[in-house]
Tab-separated table of C-alpha atoms and ligand atoms in Angstrom:
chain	number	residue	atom	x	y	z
A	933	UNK	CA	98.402	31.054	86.199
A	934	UNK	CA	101.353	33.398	85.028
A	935	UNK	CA	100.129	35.995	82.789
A	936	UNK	CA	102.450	38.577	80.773
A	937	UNK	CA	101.985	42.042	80.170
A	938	UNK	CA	102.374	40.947	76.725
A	939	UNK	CA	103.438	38.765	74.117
A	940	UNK	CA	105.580	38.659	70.924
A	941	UNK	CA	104.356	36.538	68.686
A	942	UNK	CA	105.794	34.584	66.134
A	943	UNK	CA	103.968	31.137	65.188
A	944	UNK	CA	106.699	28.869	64.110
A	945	UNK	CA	106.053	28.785	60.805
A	946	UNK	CA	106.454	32.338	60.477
A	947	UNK	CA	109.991	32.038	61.718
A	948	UNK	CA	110.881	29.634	59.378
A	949	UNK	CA	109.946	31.634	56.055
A	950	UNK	CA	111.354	34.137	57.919
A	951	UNK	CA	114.883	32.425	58.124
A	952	UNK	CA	114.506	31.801	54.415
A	953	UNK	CA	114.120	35.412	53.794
A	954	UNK	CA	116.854	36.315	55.400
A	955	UNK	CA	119.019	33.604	53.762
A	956	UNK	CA	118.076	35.016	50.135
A	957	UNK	CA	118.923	38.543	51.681
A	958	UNK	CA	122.469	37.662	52.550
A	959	UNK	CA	122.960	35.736	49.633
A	960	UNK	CA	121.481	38.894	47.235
A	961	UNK	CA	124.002	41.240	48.995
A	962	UNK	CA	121.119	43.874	48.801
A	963	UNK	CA	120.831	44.492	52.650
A	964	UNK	CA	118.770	47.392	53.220
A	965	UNK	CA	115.842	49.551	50.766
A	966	UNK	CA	115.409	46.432	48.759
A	967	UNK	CA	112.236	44.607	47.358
A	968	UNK	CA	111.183	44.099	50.735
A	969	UNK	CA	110.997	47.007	52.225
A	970	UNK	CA	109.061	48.085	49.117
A	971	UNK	CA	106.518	45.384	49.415
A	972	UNK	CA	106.179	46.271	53.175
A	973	UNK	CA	105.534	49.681	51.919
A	974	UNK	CA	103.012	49.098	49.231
A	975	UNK	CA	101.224	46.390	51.055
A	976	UNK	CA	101.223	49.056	54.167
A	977	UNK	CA	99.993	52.050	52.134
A	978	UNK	CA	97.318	49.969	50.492
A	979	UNK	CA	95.718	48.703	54.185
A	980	UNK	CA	95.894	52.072	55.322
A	981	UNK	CA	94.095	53.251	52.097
A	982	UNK	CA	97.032	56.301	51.413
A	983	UNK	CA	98.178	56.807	48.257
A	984	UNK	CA	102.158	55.887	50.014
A	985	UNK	CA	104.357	54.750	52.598
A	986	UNK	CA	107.344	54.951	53.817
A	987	UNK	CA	109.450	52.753	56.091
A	988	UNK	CA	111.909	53.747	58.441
A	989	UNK	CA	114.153	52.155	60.841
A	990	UNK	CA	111.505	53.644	63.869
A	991	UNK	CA	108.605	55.265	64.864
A	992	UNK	CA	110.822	58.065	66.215
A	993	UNK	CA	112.003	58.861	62.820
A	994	UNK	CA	108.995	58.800	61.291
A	995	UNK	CA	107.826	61.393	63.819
A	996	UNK	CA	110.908	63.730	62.728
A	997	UNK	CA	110.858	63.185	59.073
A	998	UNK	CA	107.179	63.999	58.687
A	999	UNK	CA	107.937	67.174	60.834
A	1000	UNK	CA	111.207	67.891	58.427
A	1001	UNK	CA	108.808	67.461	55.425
A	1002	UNK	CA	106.599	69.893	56.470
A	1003	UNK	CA	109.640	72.659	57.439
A	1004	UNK	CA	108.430	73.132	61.245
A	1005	UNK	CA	111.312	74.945	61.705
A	1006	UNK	CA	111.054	77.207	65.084
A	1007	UNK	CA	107.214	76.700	64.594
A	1008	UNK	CA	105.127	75.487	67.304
A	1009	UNK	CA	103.389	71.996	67.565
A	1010	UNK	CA	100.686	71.113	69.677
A	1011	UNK	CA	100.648	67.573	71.398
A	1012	UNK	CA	98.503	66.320	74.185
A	1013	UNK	CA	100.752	65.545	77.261
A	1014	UNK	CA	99.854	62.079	77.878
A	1015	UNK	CA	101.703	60.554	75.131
A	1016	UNK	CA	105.390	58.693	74.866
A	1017	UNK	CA	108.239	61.068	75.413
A	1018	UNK	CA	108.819	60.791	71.588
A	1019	UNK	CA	105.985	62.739	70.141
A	1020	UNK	CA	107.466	65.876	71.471
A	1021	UNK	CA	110.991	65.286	71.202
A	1022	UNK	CA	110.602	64.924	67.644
A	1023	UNK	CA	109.148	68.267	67.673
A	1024	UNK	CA	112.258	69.168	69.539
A	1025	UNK	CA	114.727	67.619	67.052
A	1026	UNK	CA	113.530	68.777	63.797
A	1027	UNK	CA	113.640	72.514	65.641
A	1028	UNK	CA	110.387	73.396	66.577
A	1029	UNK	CA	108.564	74.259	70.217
A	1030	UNK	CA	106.355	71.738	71.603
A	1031	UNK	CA	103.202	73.295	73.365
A	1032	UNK	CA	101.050	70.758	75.512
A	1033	UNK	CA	97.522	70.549	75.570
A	1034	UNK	CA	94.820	68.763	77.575
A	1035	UNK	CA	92.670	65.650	76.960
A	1036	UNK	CA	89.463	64.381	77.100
A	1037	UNK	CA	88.178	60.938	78.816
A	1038	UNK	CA	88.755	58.895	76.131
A	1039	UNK	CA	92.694	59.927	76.501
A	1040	UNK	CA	92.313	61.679	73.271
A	1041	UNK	CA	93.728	65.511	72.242
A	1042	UNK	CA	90.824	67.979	73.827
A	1043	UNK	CA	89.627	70.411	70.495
A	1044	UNK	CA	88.962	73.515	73.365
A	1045	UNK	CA	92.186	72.855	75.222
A	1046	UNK	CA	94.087	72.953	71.225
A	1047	UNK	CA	91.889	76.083	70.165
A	1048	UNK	CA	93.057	77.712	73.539
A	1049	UNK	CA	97.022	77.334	72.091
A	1050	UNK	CA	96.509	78.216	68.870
A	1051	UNK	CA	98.712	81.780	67.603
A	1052	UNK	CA	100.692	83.136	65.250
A	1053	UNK	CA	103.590	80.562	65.584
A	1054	UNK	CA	101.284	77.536	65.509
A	1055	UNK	CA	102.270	74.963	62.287
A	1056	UNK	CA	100.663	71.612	63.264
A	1057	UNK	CA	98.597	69.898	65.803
A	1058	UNK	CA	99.400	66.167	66.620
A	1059	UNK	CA	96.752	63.848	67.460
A	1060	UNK	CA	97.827	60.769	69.306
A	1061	UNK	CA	95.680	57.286	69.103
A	1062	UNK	CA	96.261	56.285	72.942
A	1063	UNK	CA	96.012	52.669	73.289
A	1064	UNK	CA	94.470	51.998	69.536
A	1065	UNK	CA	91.662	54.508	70.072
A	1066	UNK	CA	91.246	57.263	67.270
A	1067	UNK	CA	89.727	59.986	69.255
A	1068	UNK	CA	86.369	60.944	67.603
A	1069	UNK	CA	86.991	63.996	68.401
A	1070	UNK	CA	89.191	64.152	65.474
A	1071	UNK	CA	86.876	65.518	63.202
A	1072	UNK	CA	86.834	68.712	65.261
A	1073	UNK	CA	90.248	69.307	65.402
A	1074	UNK	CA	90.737	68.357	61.460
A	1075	UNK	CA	88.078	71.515	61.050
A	1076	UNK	CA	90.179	73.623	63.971
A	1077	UNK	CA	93.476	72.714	61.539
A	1078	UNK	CA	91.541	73.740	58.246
A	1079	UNK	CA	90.438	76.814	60.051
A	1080	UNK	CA	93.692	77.717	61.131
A	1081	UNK	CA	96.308	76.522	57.977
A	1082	UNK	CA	97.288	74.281	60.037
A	1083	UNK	CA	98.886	70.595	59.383
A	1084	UNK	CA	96.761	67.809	61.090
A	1085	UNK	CA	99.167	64.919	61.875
A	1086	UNK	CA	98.537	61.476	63.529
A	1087	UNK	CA	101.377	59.470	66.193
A	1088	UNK	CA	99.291	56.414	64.713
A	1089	UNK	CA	102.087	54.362	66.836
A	1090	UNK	CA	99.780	52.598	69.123
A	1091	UNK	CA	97.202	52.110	65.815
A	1092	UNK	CA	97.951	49.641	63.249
A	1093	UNK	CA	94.543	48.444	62.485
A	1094	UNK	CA	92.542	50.753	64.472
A	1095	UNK	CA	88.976	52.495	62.734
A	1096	UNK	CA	87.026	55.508	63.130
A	1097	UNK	CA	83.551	56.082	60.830
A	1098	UNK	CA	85.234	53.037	58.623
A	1099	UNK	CA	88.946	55.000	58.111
A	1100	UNK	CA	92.202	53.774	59.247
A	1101	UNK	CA	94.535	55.252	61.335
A	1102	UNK	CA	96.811	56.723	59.476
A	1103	UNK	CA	94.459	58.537	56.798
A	1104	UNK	CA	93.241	61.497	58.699
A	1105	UNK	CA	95.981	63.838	58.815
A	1106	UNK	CA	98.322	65.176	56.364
A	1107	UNK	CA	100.773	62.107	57.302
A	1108	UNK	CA	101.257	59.664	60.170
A	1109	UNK	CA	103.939	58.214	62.140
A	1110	UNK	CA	103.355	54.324	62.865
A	1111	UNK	CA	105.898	52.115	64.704
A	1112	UNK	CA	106.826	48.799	65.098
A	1113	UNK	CA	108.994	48.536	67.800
A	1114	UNK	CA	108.390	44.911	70.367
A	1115	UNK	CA	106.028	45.753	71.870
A	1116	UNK	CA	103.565	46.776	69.514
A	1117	UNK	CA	100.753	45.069	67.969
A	1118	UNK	CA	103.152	44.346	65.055
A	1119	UNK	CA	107.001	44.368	65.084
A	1120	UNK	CA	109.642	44.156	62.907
A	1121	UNK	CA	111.871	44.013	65.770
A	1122	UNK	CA	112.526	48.128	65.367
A	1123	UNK	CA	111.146	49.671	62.709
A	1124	UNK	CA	108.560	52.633	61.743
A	1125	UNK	CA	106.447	54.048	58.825
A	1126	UNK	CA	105.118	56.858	57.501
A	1127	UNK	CA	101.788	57.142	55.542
A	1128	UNK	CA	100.972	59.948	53.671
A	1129	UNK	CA	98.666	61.495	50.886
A	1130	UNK	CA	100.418	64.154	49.952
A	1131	UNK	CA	103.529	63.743	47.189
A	1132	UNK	CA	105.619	66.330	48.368
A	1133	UNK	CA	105.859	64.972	51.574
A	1134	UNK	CA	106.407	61.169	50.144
A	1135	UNK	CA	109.110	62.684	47.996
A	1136	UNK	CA	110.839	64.463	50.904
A	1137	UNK	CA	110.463	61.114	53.184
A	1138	UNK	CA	112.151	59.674	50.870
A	1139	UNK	CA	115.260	61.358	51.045
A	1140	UNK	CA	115.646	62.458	54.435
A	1141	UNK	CA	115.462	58.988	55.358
A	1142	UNK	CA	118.685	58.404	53.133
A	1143	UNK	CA	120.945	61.215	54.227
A	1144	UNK	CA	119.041	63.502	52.374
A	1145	UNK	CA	120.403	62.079	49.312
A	1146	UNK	CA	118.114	63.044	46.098
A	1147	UNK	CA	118.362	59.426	44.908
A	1148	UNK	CA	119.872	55.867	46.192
A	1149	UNK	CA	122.662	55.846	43.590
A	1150	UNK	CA	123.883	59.044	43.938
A	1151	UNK	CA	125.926	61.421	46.136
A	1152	UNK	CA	124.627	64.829	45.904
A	1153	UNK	CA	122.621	65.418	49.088
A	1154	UNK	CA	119.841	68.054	48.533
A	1155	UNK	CA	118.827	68.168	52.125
A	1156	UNK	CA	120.042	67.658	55.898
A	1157	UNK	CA	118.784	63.888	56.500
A	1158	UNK	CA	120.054	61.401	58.599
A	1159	UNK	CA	120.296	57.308	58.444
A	1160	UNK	CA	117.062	56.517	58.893
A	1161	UNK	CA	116.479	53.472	56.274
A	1162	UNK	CA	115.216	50.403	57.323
A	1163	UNK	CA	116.811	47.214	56.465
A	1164	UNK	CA	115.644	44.396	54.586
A	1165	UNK	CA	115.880	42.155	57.559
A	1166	UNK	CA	113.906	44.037	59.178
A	1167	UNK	CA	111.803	45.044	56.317
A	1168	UNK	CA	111.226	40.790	56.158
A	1169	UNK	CA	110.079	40.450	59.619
A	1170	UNK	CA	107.550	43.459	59.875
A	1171	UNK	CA	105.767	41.884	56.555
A	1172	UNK	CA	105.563	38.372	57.993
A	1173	UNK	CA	103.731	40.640	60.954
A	1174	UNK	CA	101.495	42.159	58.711
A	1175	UNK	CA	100.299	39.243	57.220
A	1176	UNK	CA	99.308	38.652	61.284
A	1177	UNK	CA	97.622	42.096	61.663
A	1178	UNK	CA	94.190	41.276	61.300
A	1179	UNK	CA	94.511	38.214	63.177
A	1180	UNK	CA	96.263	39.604	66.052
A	1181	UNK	CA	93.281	42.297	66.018
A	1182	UNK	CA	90.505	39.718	66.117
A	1183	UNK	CA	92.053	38.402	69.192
A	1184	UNK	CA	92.659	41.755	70.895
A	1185	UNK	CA	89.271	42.720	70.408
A	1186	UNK	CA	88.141	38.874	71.428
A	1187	UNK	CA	89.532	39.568	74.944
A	1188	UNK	CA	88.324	43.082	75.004
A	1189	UNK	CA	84.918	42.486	74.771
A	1190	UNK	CA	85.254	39.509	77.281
A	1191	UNK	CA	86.595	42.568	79.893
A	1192	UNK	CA	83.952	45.123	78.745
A	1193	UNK	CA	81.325	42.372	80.111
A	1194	UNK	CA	82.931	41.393	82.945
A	1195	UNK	CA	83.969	44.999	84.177
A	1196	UNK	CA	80.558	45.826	83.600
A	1197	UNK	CA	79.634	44.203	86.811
A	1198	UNK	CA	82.590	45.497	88.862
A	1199	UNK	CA	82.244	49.058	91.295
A	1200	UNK	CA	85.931	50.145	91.653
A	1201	UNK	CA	87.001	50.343	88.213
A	1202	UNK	CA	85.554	50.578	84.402
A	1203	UNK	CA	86.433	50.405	81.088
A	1204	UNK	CA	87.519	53.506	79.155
A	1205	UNK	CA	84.258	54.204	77.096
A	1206	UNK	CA	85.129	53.407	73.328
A	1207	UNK	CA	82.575	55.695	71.231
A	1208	UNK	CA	80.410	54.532	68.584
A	1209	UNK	CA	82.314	54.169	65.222
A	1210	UNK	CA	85.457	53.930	66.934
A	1211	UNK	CA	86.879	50.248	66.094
A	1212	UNK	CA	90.319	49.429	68.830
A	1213	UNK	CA	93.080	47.664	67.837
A	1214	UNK	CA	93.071	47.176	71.608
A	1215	UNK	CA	97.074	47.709	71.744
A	1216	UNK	CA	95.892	48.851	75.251
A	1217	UNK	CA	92.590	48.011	77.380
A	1218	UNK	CA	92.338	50.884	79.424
A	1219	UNK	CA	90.028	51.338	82.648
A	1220	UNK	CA	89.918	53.751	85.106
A	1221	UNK	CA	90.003	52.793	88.713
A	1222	UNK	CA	88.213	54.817	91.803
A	1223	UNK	CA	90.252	57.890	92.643
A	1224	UNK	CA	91.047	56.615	96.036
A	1225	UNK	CA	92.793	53.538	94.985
A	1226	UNK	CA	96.528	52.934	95.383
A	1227	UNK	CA	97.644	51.600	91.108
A	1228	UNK	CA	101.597	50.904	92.433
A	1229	UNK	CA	100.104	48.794	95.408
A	1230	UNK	CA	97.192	47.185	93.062
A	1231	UNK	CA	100.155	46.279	90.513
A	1232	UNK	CA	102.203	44.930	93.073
A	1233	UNK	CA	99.822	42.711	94.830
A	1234	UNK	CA	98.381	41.519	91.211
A	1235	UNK	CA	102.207	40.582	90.445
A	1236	UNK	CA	102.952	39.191	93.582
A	1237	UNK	CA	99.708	37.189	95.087
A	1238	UNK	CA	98.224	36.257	91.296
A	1239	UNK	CA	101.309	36.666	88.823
A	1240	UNK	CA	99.446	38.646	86.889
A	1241	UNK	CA	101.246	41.622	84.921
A	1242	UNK	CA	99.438	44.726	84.453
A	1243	UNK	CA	100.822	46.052	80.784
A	1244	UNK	CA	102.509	49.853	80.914
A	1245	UNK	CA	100.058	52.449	81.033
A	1246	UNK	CA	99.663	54.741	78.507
A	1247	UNK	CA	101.163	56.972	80.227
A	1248	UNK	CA	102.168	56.922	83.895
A	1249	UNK	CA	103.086	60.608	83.549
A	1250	UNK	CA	102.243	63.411	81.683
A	1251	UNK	CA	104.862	64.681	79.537
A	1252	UNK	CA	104.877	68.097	80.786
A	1253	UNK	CA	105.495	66.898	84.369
A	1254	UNK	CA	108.521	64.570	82.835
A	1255	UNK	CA	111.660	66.368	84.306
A	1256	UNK	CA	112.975	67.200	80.535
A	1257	UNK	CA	109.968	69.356	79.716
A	1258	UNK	CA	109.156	70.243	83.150
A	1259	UNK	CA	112.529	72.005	83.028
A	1260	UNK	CA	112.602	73.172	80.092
A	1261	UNK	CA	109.031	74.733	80.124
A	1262	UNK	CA	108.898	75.860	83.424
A	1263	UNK	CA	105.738	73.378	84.081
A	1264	UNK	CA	105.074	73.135	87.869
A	1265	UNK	CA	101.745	70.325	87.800
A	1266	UNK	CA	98.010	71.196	87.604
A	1267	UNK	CA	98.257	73.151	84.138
A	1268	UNK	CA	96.544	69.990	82.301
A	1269	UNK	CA	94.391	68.699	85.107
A	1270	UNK	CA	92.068	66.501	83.398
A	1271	UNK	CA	95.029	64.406	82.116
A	1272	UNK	CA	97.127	64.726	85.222
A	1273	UNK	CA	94.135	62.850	86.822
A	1274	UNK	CA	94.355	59.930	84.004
A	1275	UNK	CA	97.515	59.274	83.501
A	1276	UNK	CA	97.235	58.928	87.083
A	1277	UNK	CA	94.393	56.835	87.588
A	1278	UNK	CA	93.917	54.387	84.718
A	1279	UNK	CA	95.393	50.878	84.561
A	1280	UNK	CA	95.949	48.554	81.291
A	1281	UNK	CA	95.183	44.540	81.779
A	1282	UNK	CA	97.124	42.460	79.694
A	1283	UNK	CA	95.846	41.886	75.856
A	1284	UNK	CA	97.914	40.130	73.623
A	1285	UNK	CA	97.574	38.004	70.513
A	1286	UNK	CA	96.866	34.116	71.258
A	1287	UNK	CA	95.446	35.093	74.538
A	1288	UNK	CA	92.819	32.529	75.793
A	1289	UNK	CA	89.679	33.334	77.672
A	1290	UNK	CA	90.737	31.756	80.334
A	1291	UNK	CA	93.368	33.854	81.104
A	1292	UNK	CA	91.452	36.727	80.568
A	1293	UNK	CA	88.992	35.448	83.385
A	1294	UNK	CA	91.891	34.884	85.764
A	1295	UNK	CA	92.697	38.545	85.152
A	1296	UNK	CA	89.374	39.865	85.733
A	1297	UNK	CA	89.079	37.455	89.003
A	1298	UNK	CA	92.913	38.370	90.298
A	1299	UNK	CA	91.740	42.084	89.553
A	1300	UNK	CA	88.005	41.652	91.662
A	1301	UNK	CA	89.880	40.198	94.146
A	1302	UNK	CA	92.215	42.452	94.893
A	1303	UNK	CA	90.104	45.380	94.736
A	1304	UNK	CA	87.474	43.617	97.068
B	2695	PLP	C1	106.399	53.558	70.497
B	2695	PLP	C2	105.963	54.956	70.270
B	2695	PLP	C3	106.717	55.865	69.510
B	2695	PLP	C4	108.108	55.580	69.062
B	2695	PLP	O1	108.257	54.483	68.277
B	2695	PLP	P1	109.691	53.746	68.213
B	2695	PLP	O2	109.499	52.791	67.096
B	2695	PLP	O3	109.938	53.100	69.518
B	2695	PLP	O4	110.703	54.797	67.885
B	2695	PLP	C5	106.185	57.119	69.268
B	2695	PLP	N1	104.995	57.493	69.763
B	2695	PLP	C6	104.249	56.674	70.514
B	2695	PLP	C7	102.929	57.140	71.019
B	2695	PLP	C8	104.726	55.387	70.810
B	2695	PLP	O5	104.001	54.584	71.600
């Protein structure tokens, strides 16, 4: 049995209304911040349960124009390590100073290891939902930010869909950067948006994302933006997603619970804990193998004996040990130990929507097998 990392889904008759979107687009002549991308953002804003949205042609831009909003500046930014190369280099590009932190075992920002960071030059902390999993812990740091002035954001990337205590991802902070990029849990074949309670920040969104134009008609450019609009196209596909979101979930979260009981019974690996409240999208299944176990040689024999794919983990390395920041901020490897170690150690089995039980045994029996 061949089983993906992943899957991109799109049942046919999604690609057909689809086609006929895209028709009516080219025939309207209105290509890009159209009714579409307004529906996508109402419908979005409304699920998350913010007051708005904003989409963007990535989750990369989202990242910077929330930063850009708030006028980081030459501020500093904290950011757990373990997270995609794009959290901090958004710091990076709207001016600011990334500072790392550590994590806790459910991959999630650390509150001592952010407290320990905090000074003078601090402006926001960004929490990142690894995998789908809004970090409980959350609640601490949102009293650390309110403590401190400072601006509680969420890199909700990996979290469309994903719960804590009955909130979405997306609602905690002062904004959040979601994206929809292929191989999330819904696409729009590149795409990203920005949720928000706060109008100042919806306002600004709105035109940095449009060369920092203050309107769509216009030409008189009040700030420094950049092209970061989203077609319609696109703006067409990512709502035919959405109308898949909670679907997709259901069968994330199908498979999930099919691994939590079978990795229950296994000795050489388990299943990061999800705490009580905490409701997973499941973008990832994480689990955590024995510290003596080789993950490149466990990947390579699952791929090569059983043809099954282990998904990307989440992440392989730390961002402070990624040659960029490494460099740049003179990191040298053992300053963020506990995610050092699980970045290192964890592995992600395949989830995807559509997938069938059956695959998901042949997984867990590929995986025992090897590991026996
Ligand atoms: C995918 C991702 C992004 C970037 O999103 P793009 O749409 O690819 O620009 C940012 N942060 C995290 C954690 C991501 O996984």
């Amino acid at each position: 049995m061949n089983i993906p990392a992943a899957r991109i889904y799109f049942p046919e008759d999604d690609r057909k209304t689809i086609l006929k979107q895209i028709d009516g687009i080219l025939d309207s002549g209105q290509l890009t911040l159209g009714k579409y991308g307004k529906e996508f953002e109402q419908k979005y804003a409304e699920y998350v349960g913010t007051k708005y949205a904003v989409a963007v042609n990535s989750g990369t831009s989202a990242l910077e124009i929330i930063l850009r909003a708030l006028d980081i500046d030459d501020s500093s930014v904290i950011v757990p390590t373990n997270t995609f190369v794009a959290t901090p280099a958004s710091v990076i590009h709207a001016g600011g100073k990334v500072v790392f932190a550590d994590i806790t075992d459910n991959l999630g920002l650390k509150p001592a290891s952010v407290r320990k960071v905090i000074n003078k030059d601090t402006k926001a902390v960004f929490v990142v939902h690894i995998g789908g999993l809004i970090p409980p812990q959350i609640a601490e740091i949102q009293h650390l930010c309110q403590e401190h002035g400072l601006f509680l954001l969420e890199d909700a990337a990996h979290a469309q869909g994903s719960i804590l205590d009955g909130k979405k991802a997306g609602s905690f902070g002062v904004a959040a950067a979601f994206s929809f990029y292929p191989t999330k849990v819904i696409t729009s074949g590149e795409g990203g948006m920005i949720t928000t309670n706060d109008e100042n920040i919806y306002n600004r969104a709105l035109v940095f994302r449009d060369q920092g134009k203050a309107g769509f008609l216009g030409n008189i450019h009040t700030e420094l933006g950049y092209n970061w609009r989203l077609s319609e196209i696109h703006a067409a596909v990512g709502l035919s997603q959405f109308a898949r979101l909670e679907q997709f979930i259901t069968d994330r979260r199908r498979i999930a619970r099919f691994y939590d009981t079978e990795l229950k019974k296994a000795d050489k690996v388990s299943p990061i804990k999800i705490p009580p409240g905490a409701k997973s999208n499941y973008y990832k299944y994480m689990a955590m193998l024995k510290d003596d176990i080789d993950r490149t040689a466990l990947k390579k024999e699952l791929k090569e004996k059983y043809t099954v794919s282990l998904s990307g983990e989440v992440y392989e390395l730390p961002c402070h040990l990624q040659p960029i920041f490494k460099t740049r901020y003179g990191f040298k490897g053992g300053e963020f130990p506990v995610a050092e170690d699980l970045c290192q150690r964890h592995i992600c089995l395949p989830v995807f929507a559509g997938m069938t039980e059956e695959q998901a045994r042949y997984v867990v029996e590929s995986l025992k097998e090897v590991l026996a």
